[in-house]
Amino acid sequence: MTTAQPLPGVEIWRGGVNTWDCDEMGHMNVRHYVVRAQEGLIGMAAELGLPHAFSPHANATLLVKEQHIRFLREAHAGAPLYMLGGVIEMGETEARILQLLIHPTSGELAATFQTTVVHATPRDGQPFPWPRIARERAEALKVAIPERAQARSIDLSPFTPTASLARAEALNLSRIGLGGLLPSECDVFGRMRTEQFIGRVSDGIGTFIHPFRDLVVEHADQKPQRMGGAVLEYRIVHLAWPRAGDRIEIRSGLLGTDARTMRIVHWMLDPATGEPWGTSEAVAITFDLDARKVVPVTDAARAALATHEVSGLAL
């Protein structure tokens, strides 16, 4: 019998799941995974010798540029969780951080994050080089990415963003969210908190995706009595940071399907200028709420869903 490899990193967060963190699917909502990741990032900054990076009077902070997330094991109300963190790589002004959210009772991974951060000035967000202490500590905190934290269905290659309001209109992307950013949704520097993008997508996704789930269930060999949805993998790229009072519009489109999943692109846009705040790609499933498992996408369902795919859609 082989022994599982220990997970890499140092502990940067510990806590649990509150009832109010959970959604209609009966598990912790995606926004609260990102909240935990952001709290863990505060702990990671301290490990790098930057204990005040997220305080109001900081001289330097860490801006989240990109996150790759894999959701691996449901977390229900009352479940304890903890997080390990380490440094995958560090450049002159950026670093890629590994964050592993773990169920302590079983040792199973609840979710994994590859978080790219920028070492920047707190108020205007200008990148500048890491201090020597951060570089030295990063060497001691170096980790390799475990297999289960690596990208599986999403390409993490560099790309040129295509998102704009004009292009969203041209592609007839669905508007799933529209509103303004409140002061309570911003960090101590006045920027949108990181969970707001994925959270606002979660708030608005129902009307958009329900017809697609209906098609999956309609053509399923075994039809669930109760269905819902879940996300398996996400890539979120922040292109600009809205502040309190700025408006936000979310546009979404179906990119494609396979035998288990639907791939969806979400654009967060500024309706005042038409420019993008951010862009993301998600891999989602139709979920049997009683069996707690994936409802497969049959060939017939894929053919029906293909008529809803948006040609030319990309990050």
Coordinates of C-alpha atoms in Angstrom, one line a residue:
M1 CA 0.0 0.0 0.0
T2 CA 1.4 3.3 -1.1
T3 CA 1.3 6.4 1.1
A4 CA -0.1 9.6 -0.3
Q5 CA 2.5 12.3 -0.9
P6 CA 2.2 15.1 1.7
L7 CA 0.8 18.3 0.3
P8 CA 3.3 21.2 -0.1
G9 CA 3.4 24.6 1.6
V10 CA 3.0 26.3 4.9
E11 CA -0.3 26.9 6.7
I12 CA -1.7 30.3 5.8
W13 CA -5.4 30.1 6.8
R14 CA -7.7 27.9 8.9
G15 CA -11.4 28.1 9.5
G16 CA -14.7 26.5 8.3
V17 CA -17.9 26.8 6.3
N18 CA -20.8 28.9 7.6
T19 CA -24.4 28.1 6.7
W20 CA -24.6 31.5 5.0
D21 CA -21.6 30.7 2.8
C22 CA -23.7 28.0 1.1
D23 CA -26.0 28.3 -1.9
E24 CA -29.1 26.6 -3.3
M25 CA -26.9 23.6 -4.3
G26 CA -26.2 22.9 -0.6
H27 CA -22.5 23.6 -0.7
M28 CA -20.2 26.6 -0.2
N29 CA -20.6 29.1 -3.0
V30 CA -17.7 29.9 -5.3
R31 CA -17.4 33.4 -4.1
H32 CA -16.5 32.2 -0.6
Y33 CA -13.7 30.0 -1.9
V34 CA -12.2 33.1 -3.3
V35 CA -12.8 34.9 0.0
R36 CA -10.8 32.2 1.7
A37 CA -8.1 32.4 -1.0
Q38 CA -7.8 36.2 -0.4
E39 CA -7.5 35.7 3.4
G40 CA -4.9 33.1 2.7
L41 CA -3.1 35.6 0.4
I42 CA -2.8 37.9 3.4
G43 CA -1.1 35.1 5.3
M44 CA 1.1 34.3 2.3
A45 CA 2.2 38.0 2.2
A46 CA 3.2 37.7 5.8
E47 CA 5.3 34.6 5.1
L48 CA 7.1 36.6 2.4
G49 CA 8.0 39.3 4.9
L50 CA 5.2 41.7 3.9
P51 CA 2.9 41.4 7.0
H52 CA 1.2 44.7 6.4
A53 CA 0.6 44.4 2.6
F54 CA -3.2 44.6 3.0
S55 CA -3.4 47.2 5.7
P56 CA -4.6 50.8 5.0
H57 CA -1.1 52.3 5.5
A58 CA 0.9 49.7 3.5
N59 CA 3.8 50.8 1.4
A60 CA 3.3 47.9 -1.0
T61 CA 0.5 45.4 -1.6
L62 CA -0.3 42.4 -3.8
L63 CA -2.7 42.8 -6.6
V64 CA -4.4 39.6 -7.9
K65 CA -3.7 39.6 -11.7
E66 CA -5.0 36.1 -12.4
Q67 CA -6.4 33.0 -10.7
H68 CA -6.7 29.4 -11.8
I69 CA -9.1 27.5 -9.6
R70 CA -10.1 23.8 -9.5
F71 CA -13.1 22.9 -7.3
L72 CA -12.4 19.3 -6.3
R73 CA -14.5 18.3 -3.3
E74 CA -17.7 19.9 -2.0
A75 CA -17.6 21.8 1.3
H76 CA -20.8 21.8 3.3
A77 CA -22.1 23.9 6.2
G78 CA -20.0 23.2 9.3
A79 CA -17.1 21.7 7.5
P80 CA -13.6 22.7 8.8
L81 CA -11.1 23.7 6.2
Y82 CA -7.5 24.9 6.2
M83 CA -5.1 26.3 3.5
L84 CA -1.5 25.7 2.6
G85 CA 0.5 28.1 0.5
G86 CA 3.8 28.3 -1.3
V87 CA 5.6 30.1 -4.2
I88 CA 5.5 28.4 -7.6
E89 CA 7.7 31.1 -9.2
M90 CA 8.7 34.7 -8.7
G91 CA 9.8 37.3 -11.2
E92 CA 10.8 40.9 -10.9
T93 CA 7.4 42.3 -9.9
E94 CA 5.1 39.2 -10.1
A95 CA 4.8 35.9 -8.4
R96 CA 2.6 32.8 -8.9
I97 CA 1.3 31.5 -5.6
L98 CA 0.0 28.0 -4.9
Q99 CA -2.9 27.8 -2.5
L100 CA -4.4 24.5 -1.4
L101 CA -7.8 24.4 0.5
I102 CA -8.0 21.1 2.4
H103 CA -10.6 19.1 4.3
P104 CA -8.6 18.3 7.5
T105 CA -10.7 15.3 8.5
S106 CA -10.0 13.4 5.3
G107 CA -7.0 15.2 4.0
E108 CA -8.8 15.7 0.6
L109 CA -8.4 18.8 -1.4
A110 CA -11.5 21.0 -1.5
A111 CA -10.0 23.4 -4.0
T112 CA -6.7 24.6 -5.5
F113 CA -5.6 28.0 -6.6
Q114 CA -2.8 29.2 -8.8
T115 CA -2.8 32.9 -8.0
T116 CA -0.7 35.3 -10.0
V117 CA 0.0 38.5 -7.9
V118 CA 1.7 41.8 -8.7
H119 CA 3.9 43.5 -6.1
A120 CA 2.5 47.0 -6.5
T121 CA 2.0 50.4 -4.9
P122 CA -1.1 50.3 -2.8
R123 CA -3.1 53.2 -4.2
D124 CA -2.3 53.5 -7.8
G125 CA -1.4 49.9 -8.4
Q126 CA 2.0 50.5 -10.1
P127 CA 4.2 47.4 -10.2
F128 CA 7.7 47.6 -8.6
P129 CA 10.4 45.1 -7.8
W130 CA 10.1 42.7 -4.8
P131 CA 12.2 43.6 -1.8
R132 CA 15.2 41.4 -1.0
I133 CA 13.4 39.8 2.0
A134 CA 10.5 38.6 -0.2
R135 CA 12.9 37.1 -2.7
E136 CA 14.9 35.3 0.0
R137 CA 11.7 33.9 1.7
A138 CA 10.3 32.9 -1.7
E139 CA 13.2 30.6 -2.2
A140 CA 12.5 28.9 1.1
L141 CA 8.7 28.7 0.2
K142 CA 9.2 27.2 -3.3
V143 CA 6.8 24.4 -4.2
A144 CA 5.9 22.2 -7.1
I145 CA 2.3 22.2 -8.4
P146 CA 0.6 18.9 -7.4
E147 CA -1.1 17.0 -10.2
R148 CA -4.6 17.8 -8.9
A149 CA -3.8 21.5 -8.8
Q150 CA -2.6 21.7 -12.4
A151 CA -4.8 23.0 -15.2
R152 CA -6.9 20.2 -16.6
S153 CA -9.5 21.5 -19.1
I154 CA -8.4 25.2 -19.3
D155 CA -5.5 26.6 -21.3
L156 CA -3.4 28.9 -19.1
S157 CA -1.3 30.3 -21.9
P158 CA -0.9 34.1 -22.3
F159 CA -3.6 35.7 -24.5
T160 CA -4.7 39.0 -25.9
P161 CA -8.1 39.9 -24.4
T162 CA -11.0 40.2 -26.9
A163 CA -13.6 41.5 -24.4
S164 CA -15.5 44.7 -25.0
L165 CA -19.1 45.9 -24.8
A166 CA -19.1 46.4 -28.6
R167 CA -17.9 42.9 -29.2
A168 CA -20.4 41.5 -26.6
E169 CA -23.2 43.2 -28.6
A170 CA -21.8 41.9 -31.9
L171 CA -21.7 38.3 -30.5
N172 CA -25.1 38.7 -28.9
L173 CA -23.7 37.6 -25.5
S174 CA -26.3 37.4 -22.7
R175 CA -26.3 40.0 -20.0
I176 CA -26.4 38.1 -16.7
G177 CA -25.5 41.0 -14.4
L178 CA -25.7 44.7 -14.2
G179 CA -25.1 47.0 -11.3
G180 CA -22.8 49.4 -9.4
L181 CA -19.9 48.7 -7.0
L182 CA -20.7 49.6 -3.4
P183 CA -18.1 50.8 -0.9
S184 CA -18.7 47.6 1.1
E185 CA -17.6 45.6 -1.9
C186 CA -14.2 47.3 -2.0
D187 CA -10.9 46.7 -0.2
V188 CA -9.0 49.1 2.0
F189 CA -7.5 50.8 -1.1
G190 CA -10.9 51.3 -2.7
R191 CA -10.6 48.6 -5.3
M192 CA -13.2 45.9 -6.0
R193 CA -12.6 42.8 -3.8
T194 CA -11.4 39.8 -5.7
E195 CA -14.5 37.6 -5.0
Q196 CA -16.9 40.1 -6.7
F197 CA -16.3 38.9 -10.3
I198 CA -17.0 35.2 -9.6
G199 CA -19.7 36.2 -7.1
R200 CA -21.6 38.4 -9.6
V201 CA -21.4 35.6 -12.2
S202 CA -22.8 33.2 -9.7
D203 CA -25.6 35.6 -8.9
G204 CA -26.7 36.0 -12.5
I205 CA -25.8 32.6 -14.1
G206 CA -29.2 30.9 -13.3
T207 CA -31.3 32.3 -16.0
F208 CA -28.5 31.9 -18.6
I209 CA -27.6 28.3 -17.9
H210 CA -31.0 26.8 -16.9
P211 CA -32.1 26.2 -20.5
F212 CA -28.8 24.4 -21.2
R213 CA -29.2 22.2 -18.1
D214 CA -32.7 21.4 -19.2
L215 CA -31.3 20.1 -22.5
V216 CA -28.8 18.0 -20.7
V217 CA -31.5 16.4 -18.5
E218 CA -34.0 16.1 -21.4
H219 CA -31.5 13.9 -23.3
A220 CA -30.0 12.1 -20.2
D221 CA -30.2 8.3 -20.0
Q222 CA -31.0 8.6 -16.3
K223 CA -32.9 11.8 -15.5
P224 CA -32.3 13.3 -12.0
Q225 CA -35.3 14.2 -9.9
R226 CA -33.5 17.4 -8.8
M227 CA -30.8 19.1 -10.8
G228 CA -28.4 22.0 -10.2
G229 CA -25.0 23.0 -11.3
A230 CA -21.4 23.2 -10.2
V231 CA -18.1 24.6 -11.5
L232 CA -15.1 22.3 -11.8
E233 CA -12.5 24.7 -13.0
Y234 CA -12.1 28.5 -13.6
R235 CA -9.6 30.9 -15.0
I236 CA -10.2 34.5 -14.0
V237 CA -8.1 37.4 -15.4
H238 CA -8.3 40.9 -13.9
L239 CA -7.6 43.6 -16.5
A240 CA -8.6 46.7 -14.5
W241 CA -9.9 47.3 -11.0
P242 CA -13.3 49.1 -10.6
R243 CA -13.8 51.3 -7.6
A244 CA -16.8 52.3 -5.5
G245 CA -19.4 53.8 -7.7
D246 CA -18.2 52.3 -10.9
R247 CA -20.7 50.2 -12.9
I248 CA -20.3 46.6 -13.8
E249 CA -21.9 44.5 -16.6
I250 CA -21.5 40.8 -17.0
R251 CA -21.9 39.2 -20.5
S252 CA -21.7 35.5 -21.0
G253 CA -21.7 32.9 -23.8
L254 CA -21.5 29.2 -24.3
L255 CA -18.1 28.2 -25.7
G256 CA -18.6 24.5 -26.2
T257 CA -19.4 21.2 -24.6
D258 CA -18.0 17.7 -24.1
A259 CA -19.3 14.4 -22.6
R260 CA -19.5 15.9 -19.1
T261 CA -19.1 19.6 -19.1
M262 CA -20.1 23.0 -20.6
R263 CA -17.4 25.7 -21.2
I264 CA -18.6 29.2 -20.6
V265 CA -16.9 32.6 -21.1
H266 CA -17.8 35.5 -18.8
W267 CA -16.8 39.1 -19.5
M268 CA -16.9 41.8 -16.8
L269 CA -17.3 45.1 -18.6
D270 CA -17.5 48.8 -17.8
P271 CA -20.8 50.0 -19.4
A272 CA -19.6 53.6 -19.3
T273 CA -16.6 53.0 -21.5
G274 CA -17.2 49.6 -23.0
E275 CA -13.8 48.5 -21.8
P276 CA -13.2 45.2 -19.9
W277 CA -12.7 45.0 -16.1
G278 CA -11.9 41.3 -16.5
T279 CA -12.5 38.1 -18.4
S280 CA -12.9 34.4 -17.4
E281 CA -13.5 30.9 -18.6
A282 CA -15.4 28.3 -16.6
V283 CA -15.9 24.6 -16.9
A284 CA -19.3 23.7 -15.5
I285 CA -21.4 20.6 -15.0
T286 CA -25.1 19.7 -14.6
F287 CA -25.4 18.2 -11.1
D288 CA -27.7 15.6 -9.7
L289 CA -28.5 17.1 -6.3
D290 CA -29.6 13.7 -4.8
A291 CA -26.8 11.5 -6.1
R292 CA -24.3 14.4 -5.8
K293 CA -22.7 13.5 -9.1
V294 CA -22.4 14.8 -12.7
V295 CA -25.2 14.3 -15.2
P296 CA -23.4 13.2 -18.4
V297 CA -23.9 15.2 -21.6
T298 CA -25.2 12.7 -24.2
D299 CA -24.4 13.0 -27.9
A300 CA -28.0 14.2 -28.5
A301 CA -27.7 16.8 -25.8
R302 CA -24.4 18.0 -27.3
A303 CA -26.0 18.4 -30.7
A304 CA -28.8 20.5 -29.2
L305 CA -26.3 22.6 -27.2
A306 CA -24.2 23.2 -30.3
T307 CA -26.9 25.5 -31.7
H308 CA -26.4 27.8 -28.7
E309 CA -22.6 28.0 -28.9
V310 CA -21.1 31.4 -29.8
S311 CA -18.8 31.3 -32.7
G312 CA -15.6 33.3 -32.3
L313 CA -16.0 33.7 -28.5
A314 CA -12.7 33.8 -26.5
L315 CA -11.2 35.3 -23.4

